Coordinates of C-alpha atoms and ligand atoms in Angstrom, one line a residue:
X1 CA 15.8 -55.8 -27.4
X2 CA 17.7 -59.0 -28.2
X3 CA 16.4 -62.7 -28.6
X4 CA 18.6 -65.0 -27.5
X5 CA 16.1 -67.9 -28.6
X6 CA 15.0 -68.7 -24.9
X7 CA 11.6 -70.7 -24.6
X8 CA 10.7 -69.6 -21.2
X9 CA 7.0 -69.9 -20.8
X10 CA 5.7 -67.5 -18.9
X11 CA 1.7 -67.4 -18.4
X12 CA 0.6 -64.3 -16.9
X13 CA -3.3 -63.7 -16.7
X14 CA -5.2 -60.5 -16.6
X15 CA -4.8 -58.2 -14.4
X16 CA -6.8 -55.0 -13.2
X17 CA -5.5 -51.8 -13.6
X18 CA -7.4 -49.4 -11.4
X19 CA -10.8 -49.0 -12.4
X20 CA -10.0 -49.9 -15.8
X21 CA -10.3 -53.3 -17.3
X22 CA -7.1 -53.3 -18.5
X23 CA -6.5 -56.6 -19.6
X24 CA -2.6 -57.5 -19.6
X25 CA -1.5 -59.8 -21.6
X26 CA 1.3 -60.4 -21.9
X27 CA 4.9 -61.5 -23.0
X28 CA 7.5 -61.6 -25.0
X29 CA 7.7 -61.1 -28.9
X30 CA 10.1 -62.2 -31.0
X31 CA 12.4 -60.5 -33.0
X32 CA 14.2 -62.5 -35.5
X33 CA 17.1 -61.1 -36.9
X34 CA 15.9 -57.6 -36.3
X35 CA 17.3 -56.1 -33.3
X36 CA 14.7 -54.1 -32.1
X37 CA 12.9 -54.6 -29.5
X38 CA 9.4 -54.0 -28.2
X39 CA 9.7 -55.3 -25.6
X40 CA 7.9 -55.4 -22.7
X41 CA 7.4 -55.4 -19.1
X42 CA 6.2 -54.0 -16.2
X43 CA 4.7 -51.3 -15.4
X44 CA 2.6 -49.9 -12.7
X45 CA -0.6 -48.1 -14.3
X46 CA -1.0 -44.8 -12.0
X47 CA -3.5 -43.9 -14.8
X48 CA -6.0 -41.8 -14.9
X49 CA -8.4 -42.0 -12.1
X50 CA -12.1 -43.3 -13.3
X51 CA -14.8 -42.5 -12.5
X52 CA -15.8 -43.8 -9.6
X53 CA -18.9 -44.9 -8.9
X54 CA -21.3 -43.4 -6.4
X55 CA -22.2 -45.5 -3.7
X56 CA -24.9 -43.3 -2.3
X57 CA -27.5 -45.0 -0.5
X58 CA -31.0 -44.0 -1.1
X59 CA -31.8 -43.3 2.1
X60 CA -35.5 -42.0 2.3
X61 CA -36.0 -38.8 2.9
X62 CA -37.7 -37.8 5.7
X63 CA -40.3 -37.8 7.8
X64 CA -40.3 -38.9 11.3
X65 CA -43.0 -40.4 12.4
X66 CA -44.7 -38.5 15.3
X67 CA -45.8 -40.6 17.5
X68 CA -49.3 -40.1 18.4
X69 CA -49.7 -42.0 21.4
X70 CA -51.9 -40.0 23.5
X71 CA -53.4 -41.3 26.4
X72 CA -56.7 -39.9 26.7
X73 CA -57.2 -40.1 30.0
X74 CA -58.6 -36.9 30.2
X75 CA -61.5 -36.1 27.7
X76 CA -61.9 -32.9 28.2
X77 CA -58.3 -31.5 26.7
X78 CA -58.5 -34.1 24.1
X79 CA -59.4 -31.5 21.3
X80 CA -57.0 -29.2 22.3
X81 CA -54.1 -32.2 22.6
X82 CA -54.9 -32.8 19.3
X83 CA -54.6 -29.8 17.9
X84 CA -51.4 -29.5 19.3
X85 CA -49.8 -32.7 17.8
X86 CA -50.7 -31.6 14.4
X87 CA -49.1 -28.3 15.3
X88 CA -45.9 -30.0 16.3
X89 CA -46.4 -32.3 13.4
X90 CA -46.5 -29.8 10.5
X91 CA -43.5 -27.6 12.6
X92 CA -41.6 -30.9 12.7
X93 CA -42.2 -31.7 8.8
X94 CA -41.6 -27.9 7.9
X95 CA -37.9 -28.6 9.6
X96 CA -36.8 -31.5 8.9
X97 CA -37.8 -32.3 5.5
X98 CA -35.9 -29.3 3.6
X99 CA -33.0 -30.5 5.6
X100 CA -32.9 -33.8 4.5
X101 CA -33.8 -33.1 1.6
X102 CA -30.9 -30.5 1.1
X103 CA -29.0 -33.2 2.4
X104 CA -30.0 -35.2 -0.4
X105 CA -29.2 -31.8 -2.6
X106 CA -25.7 -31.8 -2.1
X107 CA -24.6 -34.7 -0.2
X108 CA -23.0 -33.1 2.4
X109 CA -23.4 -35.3 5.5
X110 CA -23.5 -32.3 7.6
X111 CA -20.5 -31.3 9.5
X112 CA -19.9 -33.6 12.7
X113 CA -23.3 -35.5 12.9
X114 CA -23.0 -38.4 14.7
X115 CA -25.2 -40.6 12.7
X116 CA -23.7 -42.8 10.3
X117 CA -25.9 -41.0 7.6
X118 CA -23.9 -41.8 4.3
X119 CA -25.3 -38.5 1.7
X120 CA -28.5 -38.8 0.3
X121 CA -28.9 -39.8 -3.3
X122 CA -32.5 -38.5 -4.3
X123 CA -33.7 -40.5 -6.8
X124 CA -34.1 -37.5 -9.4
X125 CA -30.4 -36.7 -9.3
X126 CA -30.0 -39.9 -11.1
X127 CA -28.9 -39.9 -14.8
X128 CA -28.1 -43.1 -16.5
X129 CA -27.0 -44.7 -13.1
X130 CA -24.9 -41.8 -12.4
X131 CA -25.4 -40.1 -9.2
X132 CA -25.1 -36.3 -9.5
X133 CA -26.6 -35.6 -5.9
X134 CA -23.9 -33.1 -4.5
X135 CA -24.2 -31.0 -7.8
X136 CA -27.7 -31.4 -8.4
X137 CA -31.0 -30.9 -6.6
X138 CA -34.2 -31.2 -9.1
X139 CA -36.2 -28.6 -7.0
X140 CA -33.6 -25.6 -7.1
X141 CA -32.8 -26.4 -10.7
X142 CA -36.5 -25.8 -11.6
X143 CA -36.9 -23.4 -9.6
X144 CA -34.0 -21.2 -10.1
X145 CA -32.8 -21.6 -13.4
X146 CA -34.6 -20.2 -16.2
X147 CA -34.3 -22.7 -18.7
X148 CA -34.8 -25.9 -16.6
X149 CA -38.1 -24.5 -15.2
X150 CA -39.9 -25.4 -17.9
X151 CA -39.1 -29.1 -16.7
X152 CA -40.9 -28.9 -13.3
X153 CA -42.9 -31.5 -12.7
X154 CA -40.6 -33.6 -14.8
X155 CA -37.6 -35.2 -12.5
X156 CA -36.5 -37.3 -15.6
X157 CA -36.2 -34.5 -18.2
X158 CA -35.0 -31.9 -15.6
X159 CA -31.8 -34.2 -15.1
X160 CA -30.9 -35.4 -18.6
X161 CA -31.0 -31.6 -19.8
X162 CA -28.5 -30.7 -16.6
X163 CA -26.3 -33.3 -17.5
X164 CA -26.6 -33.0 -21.4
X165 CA -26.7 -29.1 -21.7
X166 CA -26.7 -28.0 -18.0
X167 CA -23.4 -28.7 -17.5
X168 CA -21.6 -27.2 -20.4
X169 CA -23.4 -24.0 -19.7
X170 CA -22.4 -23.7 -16.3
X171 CA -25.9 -24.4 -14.8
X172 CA -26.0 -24.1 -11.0
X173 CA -28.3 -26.9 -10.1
X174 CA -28.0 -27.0 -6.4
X175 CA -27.1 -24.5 -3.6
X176 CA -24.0 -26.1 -2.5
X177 CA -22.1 -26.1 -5.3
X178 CA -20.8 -23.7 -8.4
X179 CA -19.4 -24.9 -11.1
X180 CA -17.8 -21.6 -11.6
X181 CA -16.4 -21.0 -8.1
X182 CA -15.0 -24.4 -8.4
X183 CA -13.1 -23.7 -11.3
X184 CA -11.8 -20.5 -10.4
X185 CA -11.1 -21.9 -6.7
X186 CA -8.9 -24.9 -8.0
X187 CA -6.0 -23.9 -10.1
X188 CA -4.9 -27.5 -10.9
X189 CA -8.5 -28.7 -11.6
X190 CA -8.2 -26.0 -14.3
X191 CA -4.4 -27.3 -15.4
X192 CA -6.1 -30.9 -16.3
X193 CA -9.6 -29.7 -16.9
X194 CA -9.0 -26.6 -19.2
X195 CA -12.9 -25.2 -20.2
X196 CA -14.4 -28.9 -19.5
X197 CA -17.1 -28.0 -17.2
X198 CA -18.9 -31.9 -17.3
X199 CA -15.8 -33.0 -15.3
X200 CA -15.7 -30.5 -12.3
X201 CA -19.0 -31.4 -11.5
X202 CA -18.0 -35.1 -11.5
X203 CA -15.0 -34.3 -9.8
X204 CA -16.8 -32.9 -7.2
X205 CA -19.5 -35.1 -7.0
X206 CA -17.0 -38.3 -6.9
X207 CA -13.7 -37.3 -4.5
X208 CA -13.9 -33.6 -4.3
X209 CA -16.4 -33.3 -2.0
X210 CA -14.5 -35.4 0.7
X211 CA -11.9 -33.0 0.9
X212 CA -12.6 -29.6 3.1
X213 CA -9.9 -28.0 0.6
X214 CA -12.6 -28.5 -2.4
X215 CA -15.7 -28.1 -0.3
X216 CA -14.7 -24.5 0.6
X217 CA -14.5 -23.7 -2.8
X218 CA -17.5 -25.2 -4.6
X219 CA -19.2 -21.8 -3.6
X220 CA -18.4 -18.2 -3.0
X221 CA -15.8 -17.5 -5.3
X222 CA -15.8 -14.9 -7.6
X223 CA -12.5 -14.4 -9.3
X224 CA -10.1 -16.5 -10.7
X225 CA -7.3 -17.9 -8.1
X226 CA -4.1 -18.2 -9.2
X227 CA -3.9 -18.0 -12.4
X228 CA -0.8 -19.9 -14.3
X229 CA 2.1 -17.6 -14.8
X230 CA 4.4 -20.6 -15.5
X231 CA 4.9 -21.6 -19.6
X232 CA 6.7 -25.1 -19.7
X233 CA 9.7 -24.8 -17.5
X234 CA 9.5 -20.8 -17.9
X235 CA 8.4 -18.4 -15.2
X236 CA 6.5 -15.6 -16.9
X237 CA 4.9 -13.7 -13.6
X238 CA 7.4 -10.9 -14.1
X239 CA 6.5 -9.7 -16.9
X240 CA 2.9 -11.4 -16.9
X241 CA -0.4 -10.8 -15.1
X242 CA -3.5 -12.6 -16.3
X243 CA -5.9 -9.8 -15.2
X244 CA -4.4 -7.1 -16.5
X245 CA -3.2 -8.9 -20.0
X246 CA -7.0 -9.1 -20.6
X247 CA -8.3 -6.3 -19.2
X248 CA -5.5 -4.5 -21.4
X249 CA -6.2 -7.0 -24.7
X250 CA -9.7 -8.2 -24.4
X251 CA -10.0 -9.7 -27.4
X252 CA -7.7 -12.6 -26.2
X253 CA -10.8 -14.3 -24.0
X254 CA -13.5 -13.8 -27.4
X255 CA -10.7 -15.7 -29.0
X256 CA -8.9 -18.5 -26.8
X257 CA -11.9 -17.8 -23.6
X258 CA -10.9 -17.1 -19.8
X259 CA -9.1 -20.3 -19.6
X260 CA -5.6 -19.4 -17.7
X261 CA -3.1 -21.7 -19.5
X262 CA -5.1 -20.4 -22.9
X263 CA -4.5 -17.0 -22.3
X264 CA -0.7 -17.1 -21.0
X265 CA -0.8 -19.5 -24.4
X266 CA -1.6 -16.4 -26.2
X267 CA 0.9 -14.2 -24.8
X268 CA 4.1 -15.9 -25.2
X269 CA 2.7 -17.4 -28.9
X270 CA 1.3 -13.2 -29.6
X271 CA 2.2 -11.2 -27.3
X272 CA 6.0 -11.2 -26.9
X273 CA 6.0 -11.5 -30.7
X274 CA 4.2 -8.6 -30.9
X275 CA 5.6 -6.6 -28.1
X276 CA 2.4 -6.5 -25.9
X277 CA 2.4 -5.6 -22.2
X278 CA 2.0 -8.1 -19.7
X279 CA 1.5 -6.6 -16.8
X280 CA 1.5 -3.0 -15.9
X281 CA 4.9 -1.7 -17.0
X282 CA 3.8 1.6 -14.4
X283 CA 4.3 -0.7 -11.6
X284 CA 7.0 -3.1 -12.5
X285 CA 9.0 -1.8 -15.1
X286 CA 10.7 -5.2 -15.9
X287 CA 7.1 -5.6 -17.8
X288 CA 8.0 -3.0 -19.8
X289 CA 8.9 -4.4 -23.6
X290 CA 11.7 -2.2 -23.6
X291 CA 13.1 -4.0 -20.6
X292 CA 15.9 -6.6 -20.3
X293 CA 14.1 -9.2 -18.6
X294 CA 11.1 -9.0 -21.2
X295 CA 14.2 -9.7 -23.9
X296 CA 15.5 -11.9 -21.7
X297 CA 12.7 -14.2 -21.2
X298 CA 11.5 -13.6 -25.4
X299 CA 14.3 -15.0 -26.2
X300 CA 14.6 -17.8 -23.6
X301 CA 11.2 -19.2 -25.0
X302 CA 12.4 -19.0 -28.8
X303 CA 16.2 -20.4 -28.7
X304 CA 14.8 -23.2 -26.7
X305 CA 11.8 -23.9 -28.7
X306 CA 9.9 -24.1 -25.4
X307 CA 6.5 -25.5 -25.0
X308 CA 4.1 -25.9 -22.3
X309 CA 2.2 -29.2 -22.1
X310 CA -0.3 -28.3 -20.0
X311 CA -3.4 -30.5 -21.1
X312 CA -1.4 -33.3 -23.7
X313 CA -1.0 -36.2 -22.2
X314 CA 1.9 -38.8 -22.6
X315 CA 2.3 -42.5 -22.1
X316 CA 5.7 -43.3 -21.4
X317 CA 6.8 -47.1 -22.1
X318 CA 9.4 -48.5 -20.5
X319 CA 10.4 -51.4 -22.5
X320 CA 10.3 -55.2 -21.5
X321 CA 10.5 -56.0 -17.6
X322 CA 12.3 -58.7 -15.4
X323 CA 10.8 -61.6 -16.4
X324 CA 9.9 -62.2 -20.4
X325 CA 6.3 -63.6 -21.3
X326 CA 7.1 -66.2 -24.0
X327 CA 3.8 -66.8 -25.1
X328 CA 2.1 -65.3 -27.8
X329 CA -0.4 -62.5 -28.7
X330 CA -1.6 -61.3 -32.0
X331 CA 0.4 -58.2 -33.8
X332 CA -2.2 -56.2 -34.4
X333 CA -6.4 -56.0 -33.7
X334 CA -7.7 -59.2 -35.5
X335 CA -4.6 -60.3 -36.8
X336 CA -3.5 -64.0 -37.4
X337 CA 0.2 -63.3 -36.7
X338 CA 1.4 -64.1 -33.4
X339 CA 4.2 -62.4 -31.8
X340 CA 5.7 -63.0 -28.4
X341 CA 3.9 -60.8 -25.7
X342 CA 7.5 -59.3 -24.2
X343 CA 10.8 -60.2 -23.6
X344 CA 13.3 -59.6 -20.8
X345 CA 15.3 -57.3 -23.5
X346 CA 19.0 -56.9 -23.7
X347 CA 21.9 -57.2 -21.5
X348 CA 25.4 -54.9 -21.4
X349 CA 28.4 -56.0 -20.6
X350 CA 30.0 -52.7 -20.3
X351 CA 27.1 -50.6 -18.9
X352 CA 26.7 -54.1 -16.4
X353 CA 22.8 -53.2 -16.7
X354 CA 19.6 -54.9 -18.4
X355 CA 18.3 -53.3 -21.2
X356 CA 14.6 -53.0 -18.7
X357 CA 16.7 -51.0 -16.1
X358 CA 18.1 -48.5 -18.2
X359 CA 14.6 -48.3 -20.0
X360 CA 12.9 -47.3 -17.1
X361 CA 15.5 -44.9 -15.5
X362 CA 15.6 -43.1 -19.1
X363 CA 11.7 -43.2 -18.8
X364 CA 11.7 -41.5 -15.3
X365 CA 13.7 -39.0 -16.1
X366 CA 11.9 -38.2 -19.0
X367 CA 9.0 -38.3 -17.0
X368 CA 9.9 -36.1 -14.7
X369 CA 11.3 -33.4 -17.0
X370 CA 7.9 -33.5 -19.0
X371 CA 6.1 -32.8 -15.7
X372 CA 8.8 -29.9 -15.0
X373 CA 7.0 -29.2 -18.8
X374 CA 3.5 -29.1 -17.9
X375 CA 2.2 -32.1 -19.3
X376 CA 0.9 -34.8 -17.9
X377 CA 2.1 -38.5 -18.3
X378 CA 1.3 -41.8 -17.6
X379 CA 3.3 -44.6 -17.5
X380 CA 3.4 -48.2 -18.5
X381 CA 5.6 -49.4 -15.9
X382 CA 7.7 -48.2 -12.5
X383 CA 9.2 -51.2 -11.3
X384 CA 10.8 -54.3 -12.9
X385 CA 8.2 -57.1 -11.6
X386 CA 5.3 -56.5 -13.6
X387 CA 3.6 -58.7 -16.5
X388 CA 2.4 -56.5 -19.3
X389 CA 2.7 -57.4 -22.8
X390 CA 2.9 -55.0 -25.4
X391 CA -0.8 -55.2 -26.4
X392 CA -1.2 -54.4 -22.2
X393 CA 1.3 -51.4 -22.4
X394 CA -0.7 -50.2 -25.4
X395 CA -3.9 -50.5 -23.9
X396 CA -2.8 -48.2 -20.9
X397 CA -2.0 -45.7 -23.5
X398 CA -5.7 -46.2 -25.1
X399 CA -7.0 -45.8 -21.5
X400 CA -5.2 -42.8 -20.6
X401 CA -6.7 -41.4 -24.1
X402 CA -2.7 -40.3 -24.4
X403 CA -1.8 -38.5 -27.4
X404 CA 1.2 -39.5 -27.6
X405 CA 2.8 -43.2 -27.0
X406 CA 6.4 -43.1 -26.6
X407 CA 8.4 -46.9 -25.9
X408 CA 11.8 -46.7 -24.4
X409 CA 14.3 -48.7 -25.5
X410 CA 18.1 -49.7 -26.3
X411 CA 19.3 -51.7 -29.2
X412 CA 21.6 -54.5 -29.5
X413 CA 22.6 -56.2 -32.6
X414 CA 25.1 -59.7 -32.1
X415 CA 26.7 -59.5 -35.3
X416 CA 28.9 -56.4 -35.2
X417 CA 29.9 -54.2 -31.9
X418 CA 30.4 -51.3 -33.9
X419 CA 27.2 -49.9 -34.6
X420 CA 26.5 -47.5 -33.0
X421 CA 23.4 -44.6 -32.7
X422 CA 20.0 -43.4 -32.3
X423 CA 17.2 -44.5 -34.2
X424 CA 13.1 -45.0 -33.8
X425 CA 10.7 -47.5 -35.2
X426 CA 7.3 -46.1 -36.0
X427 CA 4.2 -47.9 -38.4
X428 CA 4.9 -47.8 -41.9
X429 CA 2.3 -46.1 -44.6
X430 CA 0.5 -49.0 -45.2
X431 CA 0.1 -50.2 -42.0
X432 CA -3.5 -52.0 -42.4
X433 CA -4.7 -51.4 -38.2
X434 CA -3.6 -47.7 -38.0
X435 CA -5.8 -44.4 -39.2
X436 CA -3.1 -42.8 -42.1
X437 CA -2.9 -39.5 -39.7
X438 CA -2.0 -42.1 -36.8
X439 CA 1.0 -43.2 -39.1
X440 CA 1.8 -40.0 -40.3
X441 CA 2.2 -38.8 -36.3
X442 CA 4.0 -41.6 -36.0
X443 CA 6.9 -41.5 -38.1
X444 CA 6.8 -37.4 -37.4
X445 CA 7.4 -37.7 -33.9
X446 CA 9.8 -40.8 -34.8
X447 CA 12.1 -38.4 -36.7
X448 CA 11.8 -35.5 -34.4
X449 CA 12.7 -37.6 -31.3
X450 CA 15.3 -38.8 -33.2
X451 CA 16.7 -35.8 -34.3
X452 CA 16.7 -34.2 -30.4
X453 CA 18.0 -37.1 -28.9
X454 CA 21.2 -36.6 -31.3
X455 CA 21.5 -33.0 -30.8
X456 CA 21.2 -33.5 -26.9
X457 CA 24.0 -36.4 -27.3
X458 CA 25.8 -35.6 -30.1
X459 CA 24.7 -39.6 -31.0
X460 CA 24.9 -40.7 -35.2
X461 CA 21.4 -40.2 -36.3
X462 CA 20.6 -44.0 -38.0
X463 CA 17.6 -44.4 -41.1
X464 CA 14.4 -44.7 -38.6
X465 CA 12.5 -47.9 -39.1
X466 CA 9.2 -48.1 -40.2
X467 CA 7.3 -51.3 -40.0
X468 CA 3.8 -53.1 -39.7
X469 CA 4.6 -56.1 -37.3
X470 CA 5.2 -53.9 -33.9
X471 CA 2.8 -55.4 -31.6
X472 CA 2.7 -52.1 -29.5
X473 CA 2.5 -50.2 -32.0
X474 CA -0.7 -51.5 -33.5
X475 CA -2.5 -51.6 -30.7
X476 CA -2.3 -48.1 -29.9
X477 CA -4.5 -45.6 -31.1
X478 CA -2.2 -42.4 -31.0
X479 CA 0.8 -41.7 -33.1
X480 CA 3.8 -44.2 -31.1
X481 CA 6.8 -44.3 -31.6
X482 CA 9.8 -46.9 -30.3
X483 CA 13.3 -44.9 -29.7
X484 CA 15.8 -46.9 -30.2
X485 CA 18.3 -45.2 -27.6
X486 CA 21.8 -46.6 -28.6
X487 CA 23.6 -50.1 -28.7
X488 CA 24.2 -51.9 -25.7
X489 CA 26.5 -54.1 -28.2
X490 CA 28.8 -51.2 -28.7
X491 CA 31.1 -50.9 -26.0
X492 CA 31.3 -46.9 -25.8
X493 CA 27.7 -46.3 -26.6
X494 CA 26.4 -48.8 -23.9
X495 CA 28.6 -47.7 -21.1
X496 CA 27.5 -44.0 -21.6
X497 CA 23.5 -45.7 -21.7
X498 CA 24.8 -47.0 -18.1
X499 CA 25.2 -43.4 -16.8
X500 CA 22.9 -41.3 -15.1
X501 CA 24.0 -38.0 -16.7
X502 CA 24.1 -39.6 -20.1
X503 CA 20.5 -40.6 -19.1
X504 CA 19.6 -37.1 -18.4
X505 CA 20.9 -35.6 -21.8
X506 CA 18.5 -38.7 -23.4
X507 CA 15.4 -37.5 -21.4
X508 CA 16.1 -33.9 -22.0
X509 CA 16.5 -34.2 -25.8
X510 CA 13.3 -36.8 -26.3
X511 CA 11.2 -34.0 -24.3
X512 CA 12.6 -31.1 -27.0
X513 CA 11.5 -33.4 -29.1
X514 CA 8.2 -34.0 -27.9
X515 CA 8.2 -30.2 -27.5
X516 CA 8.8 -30.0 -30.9
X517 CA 6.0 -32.9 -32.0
X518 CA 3.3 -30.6 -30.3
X519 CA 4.6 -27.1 -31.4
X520 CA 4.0 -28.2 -34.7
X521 CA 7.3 -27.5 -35.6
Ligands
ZN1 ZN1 14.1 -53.5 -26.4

């Protein structure tokens, strides 16, 4: 990023992010003298979706009314009218009250009713303001589960052991829905779940539920669906089967559990290591160790130090944005230095793009090849107009709970256009607002995405930076680092930053590298 000493003022206020209170700030920061840039700008949160809160009605269960207008014109059949209406009445109760009330159970408004009945929350499937209706009915827990019988007769406890223990254990608490068919039903609730049984049942008691694709499998199945055969950007399915890698090693699930992406974990970390079978070599003899394809795709995984990123998630920053936000916003939590909240970055003459344009089609890139990766990542930004300072864009990492923050930018220094090369900025030791394993992360993954982008670009690596006054950075609470992707005061380097395949190679390198940063090598 470069500061060409404007004053533009720019006020920008708080804005919402989706759910979240995010509050962006705002602008731009100063550098003096130093030519890096955190820059800033905007950046379209398609975060994390939270959770959503319940708008179930409490619609009463129950009774109708029988209407007991008799005309009693005729004295002589009043006993036996009357014993007829309390006939009806106690058929009528008997039918309609377990309906609504299973209503109320699961919250399914029942196929193609016609009434405008919204689902039922029954007050005793409330926990803290929570509504766990569709997963929860107080009289089948009791009733059915062994554990939460001892609670009937008490709504309040029954709930806050489901949702405290209940969940994690896999509880069943209502008919129309099983945590464990859910799971096995939904192979990308598993990619972004994992073993995390709290959040199916709030998945499917918030949007699941809506969808006929989720409904039909929140019971009945028996059997996990699909499990993941893909490591990274590596198909394993010929030489991999989940069922018969377990049934063959069971050991792996009393070590890693039945999670899919665990196990398949285990077999490229273990298995091909170790020469295990995959699948049944008897049927497809490409599973055989012996085979070419098993070599094949052994060594695949090693020479490219692949890693699959299902579960990590990144938060891709795109620095600055169109406009810069000149006003100011502290450096760090409860700091009294003042930075500019984000600048409009860097211009090149020879690329003939702004520094925030070639930020963000690096970051797209990268974000797409991380996705081709397995992981999952959020960005700060995905257009040009936005107003997010760099205390914003690190407070969309915080809110993604991302374990990784990585800011995209390009250099420029005025003094000399020969410098050229690939650096990163990242907290140094004593950094007083970061943990000293945030630090450490940071300045790891600063070298190592250094080190990929220059072997994917054949770039001069440059002494990474490590400093305390990175508004971003400070903010954050995961290891973040800024890459410094080249000079767009160099002629060469900043024409090449200009190019889409150039752009690729960048991407391709920072995701070995971020690889690399969660490989743990
Ligand atoms: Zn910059």
């Amino acid at each position: 990023m470069m500061m060409q000493g404007k004053h533009i003022r720019e006020r920008t206020s708080g804005k919402e992010h989706r759910g979240r209170n995010i509050r962006e700030g705002t602008s731009g920061k100063e550098h003096q003298g130093r030519n890096i840039g955190e820059g800033t700008s905007g950046k379209e949160h398609q975060g994390k979706i939270s959770g959503e809160e319940h708008q179930g009605k409490n619609i009463r269960e129950g009774t109708s009314g029988m209407n007991m207008k008799t005309e009693r014109k005729e004295r002589t059949y009043m006993k036996q009218i009357r014993h007829l209406l309390s006939f009806i009445c106690v058929l009528t109760c008997a039918l309609l009250l377990p309906h609504s009330l299973t209503l109320a159970a699961t919250g399914k408004t029942d196929g193609g009713n016609g009434t405008a009945q919204e689902p039922v929350a029954a007050a005793t499937a409330v926990y803290k303001g929570v509504d766990y209706s569709r997963v929860y009915d107080y009289d089948f827990y009791t009733t059915h589960n062994s554990v939460a019988k001892r609670y009937a007769g008490k709504p309040e406890k029954a709930i806050a052991y489901f949702v405290k223990y209940g969940m994690d254990k896999q509880h069943q608490a209502c008919a129309g829905f099983d945590v464990v068919s859910y799971r096995f039903g939904c192979p990308k609730l598993r990619k972004q779940f994992g073993t995390d049984y709290k959040k199916y049942y709030l998945h499917y008691q918030q949007t699941g539920y809506k969808k006929a694709y989720y409904r039909k499998r929140a019971t009945g199945i028996t059997s996990m669906q699909e499990p993941v055969t893909r490591y990274g950007k590596i198909e394993l399915g010929a030489i991999y089967d989940y069922f018969y890698y377990i049934s063959k090693y069971p050991f792996v699930v009393s070590k890693v559990g039945d999670d899919d992406t665990a196990v398949l974990r285990n077999f490229v970390e273990k298995g091909l290591e170790r020469g295990r079978t995959g699948k049944d070599p008897g049927k497809y003899k490409e599973a055989d160790p012996s085979s070419k394809t098993y070599a094949k795709l052994k060594k695949e995984i090693t020479k490219t130090n692949a890693y699959d990123g299902t579960g990590i998630v990144v938060c891709i920053d795109p620095g600055h944005q169109k406009q810069g936000d000149y006003s100011k916003e502290p450096v760090g939590p409860g700091s009294g230095i003042y930075k500019t909240k984000v600048t409009s970055g860097a211009y090149g003459r020879w690329s003939g793009k702004n520094e925030y344009e070639i930020n963000l089609e690096v970051s797209k890139k990268l974000r797409d090849e991380l996705i081709a990766r397995g992981y999952t990542v959020v960005m700060t930004r995905t257009k040009h107009k936005v107003k997010l300072s760099n205390i914003d864009r690190a407070k969309i990492a915080n809110a993604a709970n991302a374990d990784i923050f990585v800011r995209i930018h390009a250099n420029h220094i005025s003094e000399s256009s020969q410098v050229h090369g690939v650096l990163c900025y990242a907290a140094a030791k004593n950094n007083p607002y970061l943990s000293k394993k945030v630090i450490k992360g940071g300045q790891r993954l600063a070298t190592l995405l250094r080190d990929a982008q220059a072997a994917a670009t054949g770039q001069r690596k440059l002494d990474n930076m490590y400093e305390n006054d990175m508004t971003g950075i400070n903010w954050a609470k995961m290891p973040t680092c800024i890459v410094e992707m080249g000079f767009m005061s160099n002629p060469t380097e900043d024409a090449r930053l200009g190019r889409d395949r150039y752009q690729t190679k960048i991407a391709n390198g920072l995701a070995n590298g971020i690889d690399r940063y969660f490989k743990g090598a």
